[in-house]
Amino acid sequence: WSSDGSQFVMALSLSLEKGDFPSYEIFQVSREGRITQLTHLSDYYPWVYVGDLSWSPNNRYIAFWYSHWSEDEEPFFGTSGDRYLGVLDLNKGDVTSYCINGELDVELGSNKYSPPLWSPDSNQIIFRSQIGEHYVLDSQTILLDIQENRAFLIGTALEPVGWLRSP
Protein backbone atom coordinates (compact mmCIF):
# COMPACT_ATOMS: atom_id res chain seq x y z
CA TRP A 1 0.00 0.00 0.00
CA SER A 2 1.06 3.59 -0.55
CA SER A 3 1.80 5.51 2.66
CA ASP A 4 -1.45 7.48 2.29
CA GLY A 5 -3.48 4.28 1.77
CA SER A 6 -4.96 5.46 -1.53
CA GLN A 7 -3.53 2.68 -3.71
CA PHE A 8 -1.45 -0.47 -3.77
CA VAL A 9 0.84 -2.20 -6.24
CA MET A 10 1.38 -5.85 -7.05
CA ALA A 11 3.32 -7.95 -9.52
CA LEU A 12 1.23 -10.21 -11.74
CA SER A 13 2.07 -12.49 -14.63
CA LEU A 14 0.61 -11.49 -17.98
CA SER A 15 0.40 -15.13 -19.06
CA LEU A 16 -2.61 -16.94 -17.65
CA GLU A 17 -2.30 -20.30 -19.36
CA LYS A 18 -1.04 -23.25 -17.33
CA GLY A 19 2.53 -24.06 -18.34
CA ASP A 20 3.26 -20.56 -19.71
CA PHE A 21 6.55 -19.03 -18.70
CA PRO A 22 6.53 -16.10 -16.26
CA SER A 23 6.05 -12.64 -17.69
CA TYR A 24 5.49 -10.41 -14.67
CA GLU A 25 4.64 -6.71 -14.64
CA ILE A 26 3.87 -4.25 -11.85
CA PHE A 27 0.28 -3.00 -11.61
CA GLN A 28 -1.21 -0.18 -9.56
CA VAL A 29 -4.73 -0.48 -8.11
CA SER A 30 -6.61 2.56 -6.81
CA ARG A 31 -9.20 2.48 -4.01
CA GLU A 32 -11.85 2.83 -6.72
CA GLY A 33 -10.56 -0.33 -8.41
CA ARG A 34 -8.83 1.36 -11.36
CA ILE A 35 -5.94 -0.85 -12.54
CA THR A 36 -2.91 0.60 -14.31
CA GLN A 37 0.05 -1.34 -15.70
CA LEU A 38 3.19 0.50 -14.54
CA THR A 39 6.00 -1.55 -16.11
CA HIS A 40 6.68 -3.14 -19.50
CA LEU A 41 9.59 -5.40 -18.59
CA SER A 42 8.42 -8.11 -20.99
CA ASP A 43 9.23 -5.72 -23.85
CA TYR A 44 12.91 -6.30 -22.93
CA TYR A 45 12.94 -9.78 -21.40
CA PRO A 46 11.09 -12.75 -22.91
CA TRP A 47 10.53 -14.13 -19.39
CA VAL A 48 10.71 -12.10 -16.20
CA TYR A 49 9.73 -12.65 -12.57
CA VAL A 50 9.14 -9.70 -10.18
CA GLY A 51 8.85 -9.86 -6.40
CA ASP A 52 9.37 -8.09 -3.09
CA LEU A 53 7.94 -4.69 -4.00
CA SER A 54 8.92 -1.88 -1.62
CA TRP A 55 7.21 1.52 -1.90
CA SER A 56 9.26 4.59 -0.91
CA PRO A 57 7.90 6.76 1.94
CA ASN A 58 7.26 9.69 -0.45
CA ASN A 59 5.27 7.35 -2.79
CA ARG A 60 7.45 8.28 -5.78
CA TYR A 61 9.48 5.06 -6.16
CA ILE A 62 8.98 1.33 -5.98
CA ALA A 63 12.07 -0.83 -5.45
CA PHE A 64 11.81 -4.52 -6.36
CA TRP A 65 13.78 -7.67 -7.13
CA TYR A 66 13.49 -9.28 -10.54
CA SER A 67 14.89 -12.28 -12.40
CA HIS A 68 14.96 -12.64 -16.17
CA TRP A 69 15.76 -15.26 -18.78
CA SER A 70 16.54 -15.14 -22.49
CA GLU A 71 14.71 -17.13 -25.16
CA ASP A 72 17.56 -19.65 -25.10
CA GLU A 73 17.05 -20.56 -21.44
CA GLU A 74 13.36 -21.59 -21.33
CA PRO A 75 12.55 -21.29 -17.62
CA PHE A 76 9.97 -23.44 -15.88
CA PHE A 77 8.50 -23.31 -12.41
CA GLY A 78 11.15 -24.60 -10.08
CA THR A 79 13.68 -22.71 -12.19
CA SER A 80 16.32 -20.71 -10.39
CA GLY A 81 17.74 -17.34 -11.33
CA ASP A 82 19.69 -14.42 -9.98
CA ARG A 83 17.67 -11.53 -8.56
CA TYR A 84 18.50 -7.96 -9.59
CA LEU A 85 17.48 -4.63 -8.08
CA GLY A 86 15.09 -2.46 -10.07
CA VAL A 87 13.55 0.90 -9.14
CA LEU A 88 10.41 2.25 -10.77
CA ASP A 89 10.05 6.07 -10.78
CA LEU A 90 6.30 6.63 -10.74
CA ASN A 91 6.63 10.30 -11.80
CA LYS A 92 8.60 9.46 -14.94
CA GLY A 93 7.33 5.93 -15.57
CA ASP A 94 10.94 4.70 -15.91
CA VAL A 95 12.48 1.56 -14.47
CA THR A 96 16.17 1.70 -13.58
CA SER A 97 18.09 -1.54 -13.30
CA TYR A 98 21.08 -1.04 -11.06
CA CYS A 99 22.75 -4.30 -12.17
CA ILE A 100 23.23 -5.15 -8.50
CA ASN A 101 22.22 -8.63 -7.51
CA GLY A 102 20.33 -9.73 -4.46
CA GLU A 103 20.19 -13.48 -4.04
CA LEU A 104 21.99 -15.74 -6.49
CA ASP A 105 20.41 -18.79 -8.09
CA VAL A 106 17.17 -18.48 -6.10
CA GLU A 107 14.08 -20.51 -7.01
CA LEU A 108 11.13 -18.54 -8.44
CA GLY A 109 8.83 -17.28 -5.71
CA SER A 110 11.18 -17.98 -2.83
CA ASN A 111 13.54 -15.68 -1.04
CA LYS A 112 15.76 -15.55 1.99
CA TYR A 113 16.59 -11.83 1.92
CA SER A 114 14.13 -9.13 2.89
CA PRO A 115 12.81 -6.63 0.35
CA PRO A 116 14.85 -3.45 -0.23
CA LEU A 117 14.38 -0.92 2.60
CA TRP A 118 13.91 2.80 1.92
CA SER A 119 15.41 5.66 3.92
CA PRO A 120 12.81 7.99 5.51
CA ASP A 121 13.61 10.69 2.91
CA SER A 122 13.23 8.22 -0.03
CA ASN A 123 16.73 8.97 -1.35
CA GLN A 124 18.50 5.75 -0.38
CA ILE A 125 17.83 2.03 -0.33
CA ILE A 126 19.59 -0.51 1.84
CA PHE A 127 19.63 -4.20 0.94
CA ARG A 128 21.56 -7.44 1.08
CA SER A 129 23.56 -8.69 -1.92
CA GLN A 130 24.88 -12.24 -2.24
CA ILE A 131 28.52 -12.47 -3.40
CA GLY A 132 29.21 -16.20 -3.03
CA GLU A 133 27.62 -19.60 -2.67
CA HIS A 134 26.44 -19.30 0.95
CA TYR A 135 23.55 -16.83 1.16
CA VAL A 136 24.33 -15.79 4.78
CA LEU A 137 28.11 -15.86 5.06
CA ASP A 138 28.79 -14.69 1.50
CA SER A 139 26.65 -11.57 1.50
CA GLN A 140 27.17 -7.86 1.81
CA THR A 141 24.89 -5.03 2.87
CA ILE A 142 24.76 -2.20 0.35
CA LEU A 143 23.42 1.34 0.65
CA LEU A 144 22.35 2.75 -2.73
CA ASP A 145 21.85 6.50 -3.10
CA ILE A 146 19.45 6.84 -6.04
CA GLN A 147 19.88 10.64 -6.20
CA GLU A 148 23.68 10.48 -6.48
CA ASN A 149 23.73 7.13 -8.34
CA ARG A 150 26.32 5.75 -5.91
CA ALA A 151 26.49 2.54 -3.91
CA PHE A 152 28.34 2.04 -0.62
CA LEU A 153 29.38 -1.15 1.16
CA ILE A 154 28.05 -1.12 4.74
CA GLY A 155 29.39 -4.51 5.85
CA THR A 156 29.38 -8.25 5.23
CA ALA A 157 27.03 -10.94 6.54
CA LEU A 158 24.61 -8.32 7.93
CA GLU A 159 20.82 -8.22 7.59
CA PRO A 160 19.39 -4.69 7.23
CA VAL A 161 16.20 -4.34 9.25
CA GLY A 162 15.31 -0.63 9.21
CA TRP A 163 16.35 3.00 9.53
CA LEU A 164 16.84 5.13 12.63
CA ARG A 165 15.65 8.72 12.70
CA SER A 166 17.33 11.30 14.86
CA PRO A 167 14.97 12.75 17.52
JSON list of C-alpha atoms in Angstrom, two decimals:
[
{"chain": "A", "resi": 1, "resn": "TRP", "atom": "CA", "xyz": [0.00, 0.00, 0.00]},
{"chain": "A", "resi": 2, "resn": "SER", "atom": "CA", "xyz": [1.06, 3.59, -0.55]},
{"chain": "A", "resi": 3, "resn": "SER", "atom": "CA", "xyz": [1.80, 5.51, 2.66]},
{"chain": "A", "resi": 4, "resn": "ASP", "atom": "CA", "xyz": [-1.45, 7.48, 2.29]},
{"chain": "A", "resi": 5, "resn": "GLY", "atom": "CA", "xyz": [-3.48, 4.28, 1.77]},
{"chain": "A", "resi": 6, "resn": "SER", "atom": "CA", "xyz": [-4.96, 5.46, -1.53]},
{"chain": "A", "resi": 7, "resn": "GLN", "atom": "CA", "xyz": [-3.53, 2.68, -3.71]},
{"chain": "A", "resi": 8, "resn": "PHE", "atom": "CA", "xyz": [-1.45, -0.47, -3.77]},
{"chain": "A", "resi": 9, "resn": "VAL", "atom": "CA", "xyz": [0.84, -2.20, -6.24]},
{"chain": "A", "resi": 10, "resn": "MET", "atom": "CA", "xyz": [1.38, -5.85, -7.05]},
{"chain": "A", "resi": 11, "resn": "ALA", "atom": "CA", "xyz": [3.32, -7.95, -9.52]},
{"chain": "A", "resi": 12, "resn": "LEU", "atom": "CA", "xyz": [1.23, -10.21, -11.74]},
{"chain": "A", "resi": 13, "resn": "SER", "atom": "CA", "xyz": [2.07, -12.49, -14.63]},
{"chain": "A", "resi": 14, "resn": "LEU", "atom": "CA", "xyz": [0.61, -11.49, -17.98]},
{"chain": "A", "resi": 15, "resn": "SER", "atom": "CA", "xyz": [0.40, -15.13, -19.06]},
{"chain": "A", "resi": 16, "resn": "LEU", "atom": "CA", "xyz": [-2.61, -16.94, -17.65]},
{"chain": "A", "resi": 17, "resn": "GLU", "atom": "CA", "xyz": [-2.30, -20.30, -19.36]},
{"chain": "A", "resi": 18, "resn": "LYS", "atom": "CA", "xyz": [-1.04, -23.25, -17.33]},
{"chain": "A", "resi": 19, "resn": "GLY", "atom": "CA", "xyz": [2.53, -24.06, -18.34]},
{"chain": "A", "resi": 20, "resn": "ASP", "atom": "CA", "xyz": [3.26, -20.56, -19.71]},
{"chain": "A", "resi": 21, "resn": "PHE", "atom": "CA", "xyz": [6.55, -19.03, -18.70]},
{"chain": "A", "resi": 22, "resn": "PRO", "atom": "CA", "xyz": [6.53, -16.10, -16.26]},
{"chain": "A", "resi": 23, "resn": "SER", "atom": "CA", "xyz": [6.05, -12.64, -17.69]},
{"chain": "A", "resi": 24, "resn": "TYR", "atom": "CA", "xyz": [5.49, -10.41, -14.67]},
{"chain": "A", "resi": 25, "resn": "GLU", "atom": "CA", "xyz": [4.64, -6.71, -14.64]},
{"chain": "A", "resi": 26, "resn": "ILE", "atom": "CA", "xyz": [3.87, -4.25, -11.85]},
{"chain": "A", "resi": 27, "resn": "PHE", "atom": "CA", "xyz": [0.28, -3.00, -11.61]},
{"chain": "A", "resi": 28, "resn": "GLN", "atom": "CA", "xyz": [-1.21, -0.18, -9.56]},
{"chain": "A", "resi": 29, "resn": "VAL", "atom": "CA", "xyz": [-4.73, -0.48, -8.11]},
{"chain": "A", "resi": 30, "resn": "SER", "atom": "CA", "xyz": [-6.61, 2.56, -6.81]},
{"chain": "A", "resi": 31, "resn": "ARG", "atom": "CA", "xyz": [-9.20, 2.48, -4.01]},
{"chain": "A", "resi": 32, "resn": "GLU", "atom": "CA", "xyz": [-11.85, 2.83, -6.72]},
{"chain": "A", "resi": 33, "resn": "GLY", "atom": "CA", "xyz": [-10.56, -0.33, -8.41]},
{"chain": "A", "resi": 34, "resn": "ARG", "atom": "CA", "xyz": [-8.83, 1.36, -11.36]},
{"chain": "A", "resi": 35, "resn": "ILE", "atom": "CA", "xyz": [-5.94, -0.85, -12.54]},
{"chain": "A", "resi": 36, "resn": "THR", "atom": "CA", "xyz": [-2.91, 0.60, -14.31]},
{"chain": "A", "resi": 37, "resn": "GLN", "atom": "CA", "xyz": [0.05, -1.34, -15.70]},
{"chain": "A", "resi": 38, "resn": "LEU", "atom": "CA", "xyz": [3.19, 0.50, -14.54]},
{"chain": "A", "resi": 39, "resn": "THR", "atom": "CA", "xyz": [6.00, -1.55, -16.11]},
{"chain": "A", "resi": 40, "resn": "HIS", "atom": "CA", "xyz": [6.68, -3.14, -19.50]},
{"chain": "A", "resi": 41, "resn": "LEU", "atom": "CA", "xyz": [9.59, -5.40, -18.59]},
{"chain": "A", "resi": 42, "resn": "SER", "atom": "CA", "xyz": [8.42, -8.11, -20.99]},
{"chain": "A", "resi": 43, "resn": "ASP", "atom": "CA", "xyz": [9.23, -5.72, -23.85]},
{"chain": "A", "resi": 44, "resn": "TYR", "atom": "CA", "xyz": [12.91, -6.30, -22.93]},
{"chain": "A", "resi": 45, "resn": "TYR", "atom": "CA", "xyz": [12.94, -9.78, -21.40]},
{"chain": "A", "resi": 46, "resn": "PRO", "atom": "CA", "xyz": [11.09, -12.75, -22.91]},
{"chain": "A", "resi": 47, "resn": "TRP", "atom": "CA", "xyz": [10.53, -14.13, -19.39]},
{"chain": "A", "resi": 48, "resn": "VAL", "atom": "CA", "xyz": [10.71, -12.10, -16.20]},
{"chain": "A", "resi": 49, "resn": "TYR", "atom": "CA", "xyz": [9.73, -12.65, -12.57]},
{"chain": "A", "resi": 50, "resn": "VAL", "atom": "CA", "xyz": [9.14, -9.70, -10.18]},
{"chain": "A", "resi": 51, "resn": "GLY", "atom": "CA", "xyz": [8.85, -9.86, -6.40]},
{"chain": "A", "resi": 52, "resn": "ASP", "atom": "CA", "xyz": [9.37, -8.09, -3.09]},
{"chain": "A", "resi": 53, "resn": "LEU", "atom": "CA", "xyz": [7.94, -4.69, -4.00]},
{"chain": "A", "resi": 54, "resn": "SER", "atom": "CA", "xyz": [8.92, -1.88, -1.62]},
{"chain": "A", "resi": 55, "resn": "TRP", "atom": "CA", "xyz": [7.21, 1.52, -1.90]},
{"chain": "A", "resi": 56, "resn": "SER", "atom": "CA", "xyz": [9.26, 4.59, -0.91]},
{"chain": "A", "resi": 57, "resn": "PRO", "atom": "CA", "xyz": [7.90, 6.76, 1.94]},
{"chain": "A", "resi": 58, "resn": "ASN", "atom": "CA", "xyz": [7.26, 9.69, -0.45]},
{"chain": "A", "resi": 59, "resn": "ASN", "atom": "CA", "xyz": [5.27, 7.35, -2.79]},
{"chain": "A", "resi": 60, "resn": "ARG", "atom": "CA", "xyz": [7.45, 8.28, -5.78]},
{"chain": "A", "resi": 61, "resn": "TYR", "atom": "CA", "xyz": [9.48, 5.06, -6.16]},
{"chain": "A", "resi": 62, "resn": "ILE", "atom": "CA", "xyz": [8.98, 1.33, -5.98]},
{"chain": "A", "resi": 63, "resn": "ALA", "atom": "CA", "xyz": [12.07, -0.83, -5.45]},
{"chain": "A", "resi": 64, "resn": "PHE", "atom": "CA", "xyz": [11.81, -4.52, -6.36]},
{"chain": "A", "resi": 65, "resn": "TRP", "atom": "CA", "xyz": [13.78, -7.67, -7.13]},
{"chain": "A", "resi": 66, "resn": "TYR", "atom": "CA", "xyz": [13.49, -9.28, -10.54]},
{"chain": "A", "resi": 67, "resn": "SER", "atom": "CA", "xyz": [14.89, -12.28, -12.40]},
{"chain": "A", "resi": 68, "resn": "HIS", "atom": "CA", "xyz": [14.96, -12.64, -16.17]},
{"chain": "A", "resi": 69, "resn": "TRP", "atom": "CA", "xyz": [15.76, -15.26, -18.78]},
{"chain": "A", "resi": 70, "resn": "SER", "atom": "CA", "xyz": [16.54, -15.14, -22.49]},
{"chain": "A", "resi": 71, "resn": "GLU", "atom": "CA", "xyz": [14.71, -17.13, -25.16]},
{"chain": "A", "resi": 72, "resn": "ASP", "atom": "CA", "xyz": [17.56, -19.65, -25.10]},
{"chain": "A", "resi": 73, "resn": "GLU", "atom": "CA", "xyz": [17.05, -20.56, -21.44]},
{"chain": "A", "resi": 74, "resn": "GLU", "atom": "CA", "xyz": [13.36, -21.59, -21.33]},
{"chain": "A", "resi": 75, "resn": "PRO", "atom": "CA", "xyz": [12.55, -21.29, -17.62]},
{"chain": "A", "resi": 76, "resn": "PHE", "atom": "CA", "xyz": [9.97, -23.44, -15.88]},
{"chain": "A", "resi": 77, "resn": "PHE", "atom": "CA", "xyz": [8.50, -23.31, -12.41]},
{"chain": "A", "resi": 78, "resn": "GLY", "atom": "CA", "xyz": [11.15, -24.60, -10.08]},
{"chain": "A", "resi": 79, "resn": "THR", "atom": "CA", "xyz": [13.68, -22.71, -12.19]},
{"chain": "A", "resi": 80, "resn": "SER", "atom": "CA", "xyz": [16.32, -20.71, -10.39]},
{"chain": "A", "resi": 81, "resn": "GLY", "atom": "CA", "xyz": [17.74, -17.34, -11.33]},
{"chain": "A", "resi": 82, "resn": "ASP", "atom": "CA", "xyz": [19.69, -14.42, -9.98]},
{"chain": "A", "resi": 83, "resn": "ARG", "atom": "CA", "xyz": [17.67, -11.53, -8.56]},
{"chain": "A", "resi": 84, "resn": "TYR", "atom": "CA", "xyz": [18.50, -7.96, -9.59]},
{"chain": "A", "resi": 85, "resn": "LEU", "atom": "CA", "xyz": [17.48, -4.63, -8.08]},
{"chain": "A", "resi": 86, "resn": "GLY", "atom": "CA", "xyz": [15.09, -2.46, -10.07]},
{"chain": "A", "resi": 87, "resn": "VAL", "atom": "CA", "xyz": [13.55, 0.90, -9.14]},
{"chain": "A", "resi": 88, "resn": "LEU", "atom": "CA", "xyz": [10.41, 2.25, -10.77]},
{"chain": "A", "resi": 89, "resn": "ASP", "atom": "CA", "xyz": [10.05, 6.07, -10.78]},
{"chain": "A", "resi": 90, "resn": "LEU", "atom": "CA", "xyz": [6.30, 6.63, -10.74]},
{"chain": "A", "resi": 91, "resn": "ASN", "atom": "CA", "xyz": [6.63, 10.30, -11.80]},
{"chain": "A", "resi": 92, "resn": "LYS", "atom": "CA", "xyz": [8.60, 9.46, -14.94]},
{"chain": "A", "resi": 93, "resn": "GLY", "atom": "CA", "xyz": [7.33, 5.93, -15.57]},
{"chain": "A", "resi": 94, "resn": "ASP", "atom": "CA", "xyz": [10.94, 4.70, -15.91]},
{"chain": "A", "resi": 95, "resn": "VAL", "atom": "CA", "xyz": [12.48, 1.56, -14.47]},
{"chain": "A", "resi": 96, "resn": "THR", "atom": "CA", "xyz": [16.17, 1.70, -13.58]},
{"chain": "A", "resi": 97, "resn": "SER", "atom": "CA", "xyz": [18.09, -1.54, -13.30]},
{"chain": "A", "resi": 98, "resn": "TYR", "atom": "CA", "xyz": [21.08, -1.04, -11.06]},
{"chain": "A", "resi": 99, "resn": "CYS", "atom": "CA", "xyz": [22.75, -4.30, -12.17]},
{"chain": "A", "resi": 100, "resn": "ILE", "atom": "CA", "xyz": [23.23, -5.15, -8.50]},
{"chain": "A", "resi": 101, "resn": "ASN", "atom": "CA", "xyz": [22.22, -8.63, -7.51]},
{"chain": "A", "resi": 102, "resn": "GLY", "atom": "CA", "xyz": [20.33, -9.73, -4.46]},
{"chain": "A", "resi": 103, "resn": "GLU", "atom": "CA", "xyz": [20.19, -13.48, -4.04]},
{"chain": "A", "resi": 104, "resn": "LEU", "atom": "CA", "xyz": [21.99, -15.74, -6.49]},
{"chain": "A", "resi": 105, "resn": "ASP", "atom": "CA", "xyz": [20.41, -18.79, -8.09]},
{"chain": "A", "resi": 106, "resn": "VAL", "atom": "CA", "xyz": [17.17, -18.48, -6.10]},
{"chain": "A", "resi": 107, "resn": "GLU", "atom": "CA", "xyz": [14.08, -20.51, -7.01]},
{"chain": "A", "resi": 108, "resn": "LEU", "atom": "CA", "xyz": [11.13, -18.54, -8.44]},
{"chain": "A", "resi": 109, "resn": "GLY", "atom": "CA", "xyz": [8.83, -17.28, -5.71]},
{"chain": "A", "resi": 110, "resn": "SER", "atom": "CA", "xyz": [11.18, -17.98, -2.83]},
{"chain": "A", "resi": 111, "resn": "ASN", "atom": "CA", "xyz": [13.54, -15.68, -1.04]},
{"chain": "A", "resi": 112, "resn": "LYS", "atom": "CA", "xyz": [15.76, -15.55, 1.99]},
{"chain": "A", "resi": 113, "resn": "TYR", "atom": "CA", "xyz": [16.59, -11.83, 1.92]},
{"chain": "A", "resi": 114, "resn": "SER", "atom": "CA", "xyz": [14.13, -9.13, 2.89]},
{"chain": "A", "resi": 115, "resn": "PRO", "atom": "CA", "xyz": [12.81, -6.63, 0.35]},
{"chain": "A", "resi": 116, "resn": "PRO", "atom": "CA", "xyz": [14.85, -3.45, -0.23]},
{"chain": "A", "resi": 117, "resn": "LEU", "atom": "CA", "xyz": [14.38, -0.92, 2.60]},
{"chain": "A", "resi": 118, "resn": "TRP", "atom": "CA", "xyz": [13.91, 2.80, 1.92]},
{"chain": "A", "resi": 119, "resn": "SER", "atom": "CA", "xyz": [15.41, 5.66, 3.92]},
{"chain": "A", "resi": 120, "resn": "PRO", "atom": "CA", "xyz": [12.81, 7.99, 5.51]},
{"chain": "A", "resi": 121, "resn": "ASP", "atom": "CA", "xyz": [13.61, 10.69, 2.91]},
{"chain": "A", "resi": 122, "resn": "SER", "atom": "CA", "xyz": [13.23, 8.22, -0.03]},
{"chain": "A", "resi": 123, "resn": "ASN", "atom": "CA", "xyz": [16.73, 8.97, -1.35]},
{"chain": "A", "resi": 124, "resn": "GLN", "atom": "CA", "xyz": [18.50, 5.75, -0.38]},
{"chain": "A", "resi": 125, "resn": "ILE", "atom": "CA", "xyz": [17.83, 2.03, -0.33]},
{"chain": "A", "resi": 126, "resn": "ILE", "atom": "CA", "xyz": [19.59, -0.51, 1.84]},
{"chain": "A", "resi": 127, "resn": "PHE", "atom": "CA", "xyz": [19.63, -4.20, 0.94]},
{"chain": "A", "resi": 128, "resn": "ARG", "atom": "CA", "xyz": [21.56, -7.44, 1.08]},
{"chain": "A", "resi": 129, "resn": "SER", "atom": "CA", "xyz": [23.56, -8.69, -1.92]},
{"chain": "A", "resi": 130, "resn": "GLN", "atom": "CA", "xyz": [24.88, -12.24, -2.24]},
{"chain": "A", "resi": 131, "resn": "ILE", "atom": "CA", "xyz": [28.52, -12.47, -3.40]},
{"chain": "A", "resi": 132, "resn": "GLY", "atom": "CA", "xyz": [29.21, -16.20, -3.03]},
{"chain": "A", "resi": 133, "resn": "GLU", "atom": "CA", "xyz": [27.62, -19.60, -2.67]},
{"chain": "A", "resi": 134, "resn": "HIS", "atom": "CA", "xyz": [26.44, -19.30, 0.95]},
{"chain": "A", "resi": 135, "resn": "TYR", "atom": "CA", "xyz": [23.55, -16.83, 1.16]},
{"chain": "A", "resi": 136, "resn": "VAL", "atom": "CA", "xyz": [24.33, -15.79, 4.78]},
{"chain": "A", "resi": 137, "resn": "LEU", "atom": "CA", "xyz": [28.11, -15.86, 5.06]},
{"chain": "A", "resi": 138, "resn": "ASP", "atom": "CA", "xyz": [28.79, -14.69, 1.50]},
{"chain": "A", "resi": 139, "resn": "SER", "atom": "CA", "xyz": [26.65, -11.57, 1.50]},
{"chain": "A", "resi": 140, "resn": "GLN", "atom": "CA", "xyz": [27.17, -7.86, 1.81]},
{"chain": "A", "resi": 141, "resn": "THR", "atom": "CA", "xyz": [24.89, -5.03, 2.87]},
{"chain": "A", "resi": 142, "resn": "ILE", "atom": "CA", "xyz": [24.76, -2.20, 0.35]},
{"chain": "A", "resi": 143, "resn": "LEU", "atom": "CA", "xyz": [23.42, 1.34, 0.65]},
{"chain": "A", "resi": 144, "resn": "LEU", "atom": "CA", "xyz": [22.35, 2.75, -2.73]},
{"chain": "A", "resi": 145, "resn": "ASP", "atom": "CA", "xyz": [21.85, 6.50, -3.10]},
{"chain": "A", "resi": 146, "resn": "ILE", "atom": "CA", "xyz": [19.45, 6.84, -6.04]},
{"chain": "A", "resi": 147, "resn": "GLN", "atom": "CA", "xyz": [19.88, 10.64, -6.20]},
{"chain": "A", "resi": 148, "resn": "GLU", "atom": "CA", "xyz": [23.68, 10.48, -6.48]},
{"chain": "A", "resi": 149, "resn": "ASN", "atom": "CA", "xyz": [23.73, 7.13, -8.34]},
{"chain": "A", "resi": 150, "resn": "ARG", "atom": "CA", "xyz": [26.32, 5.75, -5.91]},
{"chain": "A", "resi": 151, "resn": "ALA", "atom": "CA", "xyz": [26.49, 2.54, -3.91]},
{"chain": "A", "resi": 152, "resn": "PHE", "atom": "CA", "xyz": [28.34, 2.04, -0.62]},
{"chain": "A", "resi": 153, "resn": "LEU", "atom": "CA", "xyz": [29.38, -1.15, 1.16]},
{"chain": "A", "resi": 154, "resn": "ILE", "atom": "CA", "xyz": [28.05, -1.12, 4.74]},
{"chain": "A", "resi": 155, "resn": "GLY", "atom": "CA", "xyz": [29.39, -4.51, 5.85]},
{"chain": "A", "resi": 156, "resn": "THR", "atom": "CA", "xyz": [29.38, -8.25, 5.23]},
{"chain": "A", "resi": 157, "resn": "ALA", "atom": "CA", "xyz": [27.03, -10.94, 6.54]},
{"chain": "A", "resi": 158, "resn": "LEU", "atom": "CA", "xyz": [24.61, -8.32, 7.93]},
{"chain": "A", "resi": 159, "resn": "GLU", "atom": "CA", "xyz": [20.82, -8.22, 7.59]},
{"chain": "A", "resi": 160, "resn": "PRO", "atom": "CA", "xyz": [19.39, -4.69, 7.23]},
{"chain": "A", "resi": 161, "resn": "VAL", "atom": "CA", "xyz": [16.20, -4.34, 9.25]},
{"chain": "A", "resi": 162, "resn": "GLY", "atom": "CA", "xyz": [15.31, -0.63, 9.21]},
{"chain": "A", "resi": 163, "resn": "TRP", "atom": "CA", "xyz": [16.35, 3.00, 9.53]},
{"chain": "A", "resi": 164, "resn": "LEU", "atom": "CA", "xyz": [16.84, 5.13, 12.63]},
{"chain": "A", "resi": 165, "resn": "ARG", "atom": "CA", "xyz": [15.65, 8.72, 12.70]},
{"chain": "A", "resi": 166, "resn": "SER", "atom": "CA", "xyz": [17.33, 11.30, 14.86]},
{"chain": "A", "resi": 167, "resn": "PRO", "atom": "CA", "xyz": [14.97, 12.75, 17.52]}
]
